[in-house]
CSV table of C-alpha atoms and ligand atoms in Angstrom, one decimal:
chain,number,residue,atom,x,y,z
A,1,MET,CA,0.0,0.0,0.0
A,2,LYS,CA,1.4,3.4,-1.0
A,3,PHE,CA,1.4,6.1,1.7
A,4,PRO,CA,1.1,9.6,0.2
A,5,SER,CA,4.0,11.8,1.5
A,6,MET,CA,4.3,15.5,2.1
A,7,ALA,CA,7.3,15.5,-0.3
A,8,GLU,CA,5.1,14.8,-3.3
A,9,ALA,CA,2.0,16.1,-5.0
A,10,ALA,CA,-0.1,13.2,-3.9
A,11,GLY,CA,0.5,14.1,-0.3
A,12,ARG,CA,-0.1,17.8,-0.6
A,13,THR,CA,-3.2,20.0,-1.4
A,14,LEU,CA,-1.4,22.1,-4.1
A,15,GLY,CA,-3.7,22.5,-7.1
A,16,ASP,CA,-5.3,24.9,-9.5
A,17,GLU,CA,-6.0,27.5,-6.8
A,18,GLU,CA,-2.3,27.8,-6.0
A,19,VAL,CA,-1.4,27.8,-9.7
A,20,ALA,CA,-3.9,30.7,-10.3
A,21,ALA,CA,-2.5,32.5,-7.2
A,22,ALA,CA,1.1,32.3,-8.4
A,23,THR,CA,0.1,33.3,-11.9
A,24,ARG,CA,-1.9,36.3,-10.6
A,25,VAL,CA,1.2,37.6,-8.8
A,26,ILE,CA,3.6,37.1,-11.7
A,27,ARG,CA,1.3,38.8,-14.1
A,28,SER,CA,0.9,41.7,-11.7
A,29,GLY,CA,4.6,42.5,-12.0
A,30,MET,CA,4.9,43.0,-8.2
A,31,LEU,CA,6.6,40.2,-6.4
A,32,SER,CA,7.5,42.2,-3.2
A,33,SER,CA,5.3,42.4,-0.2
A,34,VAL,CA,6.5,46.0,0.5
A,35,TRP,CA,4.3,47.3,-2.3
A,36,GLY,CA,2.1,44.3,-3.1
A,37,THR,CA,-1.3,43.3,-1.6
A,38,GLU,CA,-1.0,39.5,-1.1
A,39,THR,CA,1.1,39.4,2.0
A,40,ARG,CA,-1.0,42.0,3.8
A,41,ALA,CA,-4.1,40.1,2.8
A,42,LEU,CA,-2.6,36.8,4.1
A,43,GLU,CA,-1.8,38.5,7.4
A,44,ARG,CA,-5.4,39.8,7.7
A,45,GLU,CA,-6.8,36.3,6.9
A,46,VAL,CA,-4.5,34.5,9.4
A,47,ALA,CA,-5.3,37.0,12.1
A,48,ALA,CA,-9.0,36.5,11.4
A,49,THR,CA,-8.6,32.7,11.5
A,50,TYR,CA,-6.9,33.0,14.9
A,51,GLY,CA,-9.0,35.9,16.3
A,52,VAL,CA,-5.9,38.0,17.1
A,53,ARG,CA,-5.2,41.6,16.3
A,54,HIS,CA,-2.0,41.1,14.4
A,55,ALA,CA,-0.3,38.5,12.2
A,56,VAL,CA,3.1,39.4,10.8
A,57,ALA,CA,4.3,37.4,7.8
A,58,CYS,CA,8.0,36.5,7.3
A,59,GLY,CA,10.2,34.1,5.3
A,60,SER,CA,10.2,31.0,7.5
A,61,GLY,CA,9.0,29.5,10.8
A,62,THR,CA,12.5,30.1,12.1
A,63,ALA,CA,12.3,33.8,11.1
A,64,ALA,CA,8.9,33.9,12.9
A,65,LEU,CA,10.5,32.5,16.0
A,66,HIS,CA,13.4,35.0,15.7
A,67,LEU,CA,10.8,37.8,15.6
A,68,SER,CA,9.1,36.3,18.7
A,69,VAL,CA,12.4,36.4,20.6
A,70,VAL,CA,13.0,39.9,19.4
A,71,ALA,CA,9.5,40.8,20.8
A,72,ALA,CA,10.5,39.2,24.2
A,73,ALA,CA,13.6,41.5,24.1
A,74,PRO,CA,16.1,39.5,26.2
A,75,ASP,CA,19.3,41.3,27.1
A,76,PRO,CA,22.4,39.5,25.9
A,77,GLY,CA,23.1,36.7,28.4
A,78,ASP,CA,19.4,36.4,29.5
A,79,GLU,CA,17.8,33.0,29.5
A,80,VAL,CA,15.0,31.5,27.5
A,81,ILE,CA,13.5,28.3,28.8
A,82,THR,CA,12.5,25.8,26.1
A,83,THR,CA,12.1,22.2,25.1
A,84,PRO,CA,14.8,19.8,23.9
A,85,ILE,CA,12.4,18.0,21.6
A,86,THR,CA,11.8,20.4,18.7
A,87,ASP,CA,13.1,21.6,15.4
A,88,PHE,CA,16.3,23.6,15.8
A,89,GLY,CA,14.4,26.6,14.4
A,90,THR,CA,13.0,27.0,18.0
A,91,VAL,CA,16.5,27.3,19.5
A,92,ALA,CA,18.5,29.1,16.8
A,93,PRO,CA,16.7,32.5,17.4
A,94,ILE,CA,17.6,32.4,21.1
A,95,LEU,CA,21.3,32.2,20.1
A,96,ALA,CA,20.8,34.8,17.3
A,97,GLN,CA,19.7,37.3,20.0
A,98,ASN,CA,22.8,36.4,22.2
A,99,ALA,CA,20.5,34.8,24.8
A,100,VAL,CA,21.0,31.4,26.5
A,101,PRO,CA,18.7,28.5,25.9
A,102,VAL,CA,17.8,26.6,29.0
A,103,PHE,CA,16.3,23.2,28.4
A,104,ALA,CA,13.5,21.9,30.6
A,105,ASP,CA,12.4,18.3,30.6
A,106,VAL,CA,9.2,17.1,29.0
A,107,ASP,CA,6.1,15.1,29.8
A,108,PRO,CA,7.0,11.5,28.8
A,109,SER,CA,3.4,10.9,27.6
A,110,ASP,CA,3.6,13.4,24.7
A,111,GLY,CA,7.0,15.1,24.7
A,112,ASN,CA,5.6,18.5,25.5
A,113,LEU,CA,7.2,20.8,28.1
A,114,ASP,CA,6.6,19.8,31.7
A,115,PRO,CA,5.5,22.9,33.5
A,116,ALA,CA,6.9,21.6,36.8
A,117,ALA,CA,10.3,21.2,35.2
A,118,VAL,CA,10.0,24.7,33.7
A,119,ALA,CA,9.1,26.2,37.1
A,120,LYS,CA,12.3,24.8,38.7
A,121,LEU,CA,14.5,26.5,36.1
A,122,ILE,CA,13.1,30.1,36.4
A,123,GLY,CA,15.8,32.4,37.8
A,124,PRO,CA,16.9,36.0,37.8
A,125,ARG,CA,18.0,36.0,34.2
A,126,THR,CA,14.9,34.2,32.7
A,127,ARG,CA,13.1,36.4,30.2
A,128,ALA,CA,10.8,34.0,28.3
A,129,ILE,CA,9.4,30.6,28.0
A,130,MET,CA,9.1,29.0,24.5
A,131,ALA,CA,6.7,26.2,24.3
A,132,VAL,CA,6.2,23.9,21.3
A,133,HIS,CA,3.0,22.1,20.5
A,134,LEU,CA,4.9,19.0,19.5
A,135,PHE,CA,3.5,16.9,16.6
A,136,GLY,CA,0.3,19.0,16.9
A,137,ALA,CA,-0.6,17.9,20.5
A,138,PRO,CA,-1.6,20.9,22.7
A,139,ALA,CA,1.2,21.8,25.2
A,140,ARG,CA,0.2,22.8,28.7
A,141,VAL,CA,0.3,26.5,27.9
A,142,ASP,CA,-2.4,27.5,30.5
A,143,GLU,CA,0.0,26.4,33.2
A,144,LEU,CA,3.0,28.0,31.5
A,145,ARG,CA,0.9,31.2,31.1
A,146,ALA,CA,0.3,31.3,34.8
A,147,LEU,CA,4.1,30.7,35.5
A,148,ALA,CA,5.0,33.5,33.0
A,149,ASP,CA,2.6,35.9,34.6
A,150,GLU,CA,3.8,35.1,38.1
A,151,HIS,CA,7.4,35.8,37.1
A,152,GLY,CA,6.9,38.6,34.6
A,153,LEU,CA,8.1,36.5,31.6
A,154,ALA,CA,7.1,36.4,28.0
A,155,LEU,CA,5.4,33.2,26.7
A,156,ILE,CA,6.0,32.2,23.1
A,157,GLU,CA,4.1,29.3,21.5
A,158,ASP,CA,5.8,27.6,18.5
A,159,CYS,CA,2.8,26.3,16.5
A,160,ALA,CA,4.8,25.2,13.4
A,161,GLN,CA,3.5,21.7,13.8
A,162,ALA,CA,0.2,22.8,15.3
A,163,TRP,CA,-2.0,24.6,12.8
A,164,LEU,CA,-5.5,24.7,14.3
A,165,THR,CA,-4.5,22.7,17.4
A,166,GLU,CA,-7.1,23.3,20.1
A,167,LEU,CA,-6.5,24.0,23.8
A,168,PRO,CA,-8.9,22.9,26.5
A,169,GLY,CA,-12.0,25.1,26.1
A,170,GLY,CA,-11.6,25.3,22.3
A,171,ARG,CA,-9.1,28.2,22.0
A,172,LEU,CA,-6.5,27.8,19.3
A,173,ALA,CA,-2.9,27.1,20.2
A,174,GLY,CA,-0.9,30.3,19.5
A,175,THR,CA,-3.4,32.6,21.2
A,176,VAL,CA,-2.4,32.1,24.8
A,177,GLY,CA,1.3,33.3,24.5
A,178,ASP,CA,2.4,36.9,24.0
A,179,VAL,CA,3.4,35.7,20.5
A,180,GLY,CA,2.5,32.5,18.6
A,181,THR,CA,4.4,31.4,15.5
A,182,LEU,CA,3.5,29.4,12.4
A,183,SER,CA,5.4,27.8,9.6
A,184,LEU,CA,4.6,27.2,5.9
A,185,GLN,CA,7.6,25.0,5.2
A,186,GLN,CA,7.2,22.1,2.8
A,187,TRP,CA,6.4,19.5,5.6
A,188,LYS,CA,3.8,21.5,7.5
A,189,HIS,CA,0.0,21.2,7.3
A,190,ILE,CA,-0.1,23.9,4.6
A,191,THR,CA,2.9,25.1,2.6
A,192,CYS,CA,4.3,27.7,0.2
A,193,GLY,CA,7.7,26.0,0.3
A,194,ASP,CA,9.0,28.2,3.1
A,195,GLY,CA,7.2,30.9,5.0
A,196,GLY,CA,6.2,31.9,8.5
A,197,LEU,CA,3.9,34.1,10.6
A,198,THR,CA,3.7,35.5,14.1
A,199,LEU,CA,0.5,36.1,16.0
A,200,THR,CA,-0.1,38.6,18.7
A,201,ASP,CA,-2.7,40.8,20.3
A,202,ASP,CA,-0.1,43.3,21.4
A,203,ASP,CA,0.3,46.4,19.2
A,204,GLU,CA,3.8,47.2,20.5
A,205,LEU,CA,5.1,43.7,20.0
A,206,ALA,CA,3.6,43.6,16.5
A,207,ARG,CA,5.3,46.9,15.7
A,208,ARG,CA,8.7,45.7,17.0
A,209,MET,CA,8.4,42.4,14.9
A,210,ARG,CA,7.3,44.2,11.8
A,211,LEU,CA,10.3,46.6,12.0
A,212,PHE,CA,12.8,43.9,12.6
A,213,ALA,CA,11.5,41.9,9.6
A,214,ASP,CA,12.1,44.9,7.4
A,215,LYS,CA,15.7,46.0,8.4
A,216,GLY,CA,14.4,48.3,11.1
A,217,TRP,CA,13.0,50.5,8.4
A,218,ASP,CA,10.1,52.7,9.5
A,219,ARG,CA,8.6,53.1,6.0
A,220,ALA,CA,6.3,55.9,7.2
A,221,ALA,CA,9.5,58.0,8.1
A,222,GLY,CA,11.2,57.8,4.7
A,223,ARG,CA,14.5,56.0,4.4
A,224,SER,CA,15.1,56.0,8.1
A,225,HIS,CA,16.1,53.1,10.4
A,226,ALA,CA,14.4,52.9,13.8
A,227,GLY,CA,16.4,49.9,15.1
A,228,PHE,CA,18.4,46.8,14.2
A,229,GLY,CA,16.6,44.4,11.9
A,230,LEU,CA,17.1,41.9,9.1
A,231,ASN,CA,15.2,41.2,5.9
A,232,TYR,CA,12.7,38.6,6.8
A,233,ARG,CA,10.1,39.7,4.3
A,234,MET,CA,7.7,37.2,2.8
A,235,THR,CA,7.3,37.5,-1.0
A,236,GLU,CA,4.0,38.0,-2.8
A,237,LEU,CA,4.5,34.6,-4.5
A,238,GLN,CA,4.7,32.9,-1.1
A,239,ALA,CA,1.8,34.8,0.3
A,240,ALA,CA,-0.5,34.2,-2.7
A,241,VAL,CA,0.1,30.4,-2.5
A,242,ALA,CA,-0.2,30.5,1.3
A,243,ARG,CA,-3.6,32.2,0.9
A,244,ALA,CA,-4.9,29.4,-1.3
A,245,GLN,CA,-3.5,26.9,1.1
A,246,LEU,CA,-5.1,28.7,4.1
A,247,ALA,CA,-8.5,28.2,2.5
A,248,LYS,CA,-7.9,24.4,2.5
A,249,LEU,CA,-6.5,24.3,6.1
A,250,PRO,CA,-9.8,23.3,7.9
A,251,GLY,CA,-10.2,20.4,5.5
A,252,VAL,CA,-6.6,19.3,5.9
A,253,VAL,CA,-6.9,19.2,9.7
A,254,ALA,CA,-10.3,17.6,9.7
A,255,ALA,CA,-9.1,14.8,7.4
A,256,ARG,CA,-6.0,14.2,9.5
A,257,ARG,CA,-8.2,14.0,12.6
A,258,ARG,CA,-10.6,11.6,11.0
A,259,THR,CA,-8.0,9.0,10.1
A,260,ALA,CA,-5.9,9.5,13.2
A,261,VAL,CA,-9.0,8.8,15.4
A,262,HIS,CA,-9.6,5.7,13.3
A,263,LEU,CA,-6.1,4.5,14.1
A,264,LEU,CA,-6.5,5.3,17.7
A,265,GLU,CA,-9.6,3.1,17.8
A,266,ALA,CA,-7.8,0.3,16.0
A,267,LEU,CA,-4.9,0.4,18.5
A,268,ARG,CA,-7.0,1.0,21.6
A,269,ASP,CA,-6.7,-2.5,23.1
A,270,LEU,CA,-3.2,-3.2,22.1
A,271,PRO,CA,-0.8,-3.8,25.0
A,272,GLY,CA,2.6,-2.1,25.2
A,273,VAL,CA,1.7,1.2,23.5
A,274,ARG,CA,0.9,4.6,25.0
A,275,LEU,CA,-1.4,6.4,22.6
A,276,PRO,CA,-1.7,10.1,22.0
A,277,ARG,CA,-4.7,12.0,23.5
A,278,PRO,CA,-6.9,13.1,20.6
A,279,GLU,CA,-8.3,16.2,22.3
A,280,GLY,CA,-7.3,19.2,20.2
A,281,HIS,CA,-4.6,17.3,18.3
A,282,ALA,CA,-3.8,18.6,14.8
A,283,TRP,CA,-1.9,15.3,13.9
A,284,TRP,CA,1.1,16.7,12.2
A,285,LEU,CA,2.5,13.3,12.9
A,286,PHE,CA,1.1,10.3,14.8
A,287,PRO,CA,3.3,9.6,17.8
A,288,ILE,CA,3.2,6.4,19.8
A,289,VAL,CA,5.1,5.8,23.0
A,290,ARG,CA,6.5,2.4,23.7
A,291,PRO,CA,7.2,2.3,27.5
A,292,ALA,CA,9.2,-0.9,27.0
A,293,GLY,CA,11.8,1.0,25.1
A,294,ASP,CA,11.6,-0.9,21.8
A,295,ALA,CA,10.6,2.0,19.6
A,296,ARG,CA,13.7,1.6,17.3
A,297,GLU,CA,13.1,-2.1,16.7
A,298,LEU,CA,9.4,-1.5,16.0
A,299,ALA,CA,10.2,1.4,13.7
A,300,ALA,CA,12.6,-0.7,11.7
A,301,HIS,CA,9.9,-3.4,11.4
A,302,LEU,CA,7.3,-0.9,10.2
A,303,ALA,CA,9.6,0.8,7.8
A,304,LYS,CA,10.5,-2.6,6.3
A,305,ALA,CA,6.7,-3.3,5.9
A,306,GLY,CA,6.4,0.0,3.9
A,307,ILE,CA,4.9,2.1,6.8
A,308,PRO,CA,6.4,5.6,7.0
A,309,ALA,CA,7.6,5.2,10.6
A,310,ARG,CA,10.7,6.5,12.4
A,311,ALA,CA,12.0,6.3,16.0
A,312,GLY,CA,12.9,9.2,18.2
A,313,TYR,CA,12.2,12.2,15.8
A,314,LEU,CA,15.8,13.5,16.4
A,315,GLU,CA,19.2,11.8,16.5
A,316,GLU,CA,19.5,13.3,20.0
A,317,PRO,CA,17.4,15.8,22.0
A,318,LEU,CA,18.7,19.4,21.4
A,319,ASN,CA,20.3,19.5,24.9
A,320,ARG,CA,22.6,16.8,23.7
A,321,ALA,CA,23.4,18.3,20.2
A,322,PRO,CA,27.1,18.5,19.3
A,323,LEU,CA,27.0,22.2,18.9
A,324,TRP,CA,27.1,23.2,22.6
A,325,GLY,CA,30.8,22.5,22.9
A,326,ARG,CA,31.7,24.6,19.9
A,327,PRO,CA,32.0,28.3,19.1
A,328,ILE,CA,28.9,30.2,18.2
A,329,TYR,CA,30.3,33.3,16.6
A,330,GLY,CA,33.8,33.2,15.0
A,331,THR,CA,35.9,31.6,17.7
A,332,SER,CA,33.7,32.9,20.5
A,333,ARG,CA,31.2,30.9,22.5
A,334,TYR,CA,29.6,34.1,23.9
A,335,PRO,CA,27.1,34.0,25.7
A,336,LEU,CA,27.6,30.3,26.3
A,337,ASP,CA,31.0,30.5,28.0
A,338,GLY,CA,31.0,27.7,30.5
A,339,TYR,CA,27.6,26.6,29.4
A,340,VAL,CA,26.5,23.0,29.9
A,341,PRO,CA,22.9,22.2,28.8
A,342,ASN,CA,20.7,20.6,31.5
A,343,PRO,CA,20.2,16.9,31.4
A,344,CYS,CA,16.6,16.1,30.4
A,345,PRO,CA,16.2,12.4,31.2
A,346,GLU,CA,12.6,12.1,30.0
A,347,ALA,CA,13.4,13.7,26.7
A,348,GLU,CA,16.5,11.6,26.3
A,349,ARG,CA,14.6,8.4,26.9
A,350,LEU,CA,11.8,9.3,24.5
A,351,VAL,CA,14.3,10.0,21.7
A,352,ALA,CA,16.6,7.1,22.4
A,353,GLU,CA,14.1,4.4,23.3
A,354,THR,CA,10.4,5.0,23.5
A,355,LEU,CA,9.1,7.4,20.9
A,356,LEU,CA,7.8,6.1,17.6
A,357,ILE,CA,6.4,8.5,15.0
A,358,ILE,CA,4.3,7.7,12.0
A,359,ASP,CA,4.1,10.3,9.2
A,360,TRP,CA,0.5,11.5,8.9
A,361,ASN,CA,-1.3,13.0,5.9
A,362,GLU,CA,-4.6,14.5,5.0
A,363,ASN,CA,-4.8,12.1,2.0
A,364,TYR,CA,-4.6,9.0,4.1
A,365,THR,CA,-7.8,6.8,4.0
A,366,THR,CA,-9.0,4.6,6.8
A,367,GLU,CA,-7.3,1.7,4.9
A,368,HIS,CA,-4.0,3.4,5.5
A,369,ALA,CA,-4.8,3.6,9.2
A,370,ASP,CA,-5.9,0.0,9.2
A,371,ALA,CA,-2.6,-1.0,7.5
A,372,VAL,CA,-0.6,0.8,10.2
A,373,ALA,CA,-2.6,-0.9,13.0
A,374,ARG,CA,-2.2,-4.3,11.4
A,375,GLU,CA,1.6,-4.0,11.2
A,376,ILE,CA,1.9,-2.8,14.7
A,377,ALA,CA,-0.3,-5.5,16.1
A,378,ALA,CA,1.5,-8.2,14.1
A,379,TRP,CA,4.9,-7.4,15.6
A,380,ARG,CA,6.0,-9.8,18.4
B,401,LIG,C1,9.4,23.4,11.1
B,401,LIG,C2,9.6,23.8,12.5
B,401,LIG,C3,10.3,25.0,12.8
B,401,LIG,C4,11.0,25.8,11.8
B,401,LIG,O1,10.2,26.2,10.8
B,401,LIG,P1,10.9,26.5,9.3
B,401,LIG,O2,9.7,27.1,8.5
B,401,LIG,O3,11.4,25.2,8.8
B,401,LIG,O4,12.0,27.5,9.5
B,401,LIG,C5,10.3,25.4,14.1
B,401,LIG,N1,9.7,24.7,15.1
B,401,LIG,C6,9.1,23.6,14.9
B,401,LIG,C7,8.4,22.9,16.0
B,401,LIG,C8,9.0,23.1,13.6
B,401,LIG,O5,8.4,21.9,13.3
């Protein structure tokens, strides 16, 4: 049985609408968002989808996360608490702002930040908490919000894998933090190849992020630079394709939920697996925890049977990445002189032994889910 993949047309929702959108932009002669209309329209549409005052478009999910750290405004050497199980795009922006990533351990049931572990790491230099809604499962951001408020910290929600993930009570992930971030990279729910957005209700944070994404250029003031910034602008081509994709997003998430719940039902009585909780899940991937520690063996078996499964998600959790012993800028390790990342035993066990992930896709049918369930049940 062939499983459609996000790396091919059969596993994407790219069609005539996106072709028309890209054509419209090319024919207009205006490919830049500074003077075009598509990127501003995408921002309005995403802000409306999420019910927030501002969405700021940029070139990638990593750029969006960089803007979110800029909004949190750590001084050099300040600390940002985050998770060791995520894309490096969550952590790179902390370093880019000369801040220090502090890794907190995760909940072994879903790999999301454990608020109790975060609480223990809050200190005088902590400026922000960056949570990730891993694989589309809602992180415990209400508890993190309370911690952030108690200690005067910013809360950032990385929703790159969590388009339309719902929190308890039905609010969307990305609306509880001071800033939420989204990615439109090839492997996400919807895509324009690369692209990103930040979400916020705060006018001042939106202004700061918008300026940083455009070289600190206050366009209303002429050719005048109000602060440090980079060029993180989205192009009109990206935005036009993303707008066509955004219209398909509810269908994409609904389809993923339908088949994921089918697989959950099929696996419900199977011993030896810890299944994800379906509440609010956006099913970027379908994660399974094997408490016995045999995720690598099971993943190898499934892959051999043609199921798109992998163990661990990462080679090592980010607190164990090789880069921490190396220079960051030139020969300098500033601000990481003497830095040793925290051990995170739960994250390390998930990645090395217990976490199995199955690629998920809106174009799966219940037959795909049944095939996955059959192979898992047949092993051992
Ligand atoms: C993909 C991803 C990013 C980075 O997004 P890009 O658009 O690839 O830069 C950041 N965080 C998470 C959790 C991601 O999955």
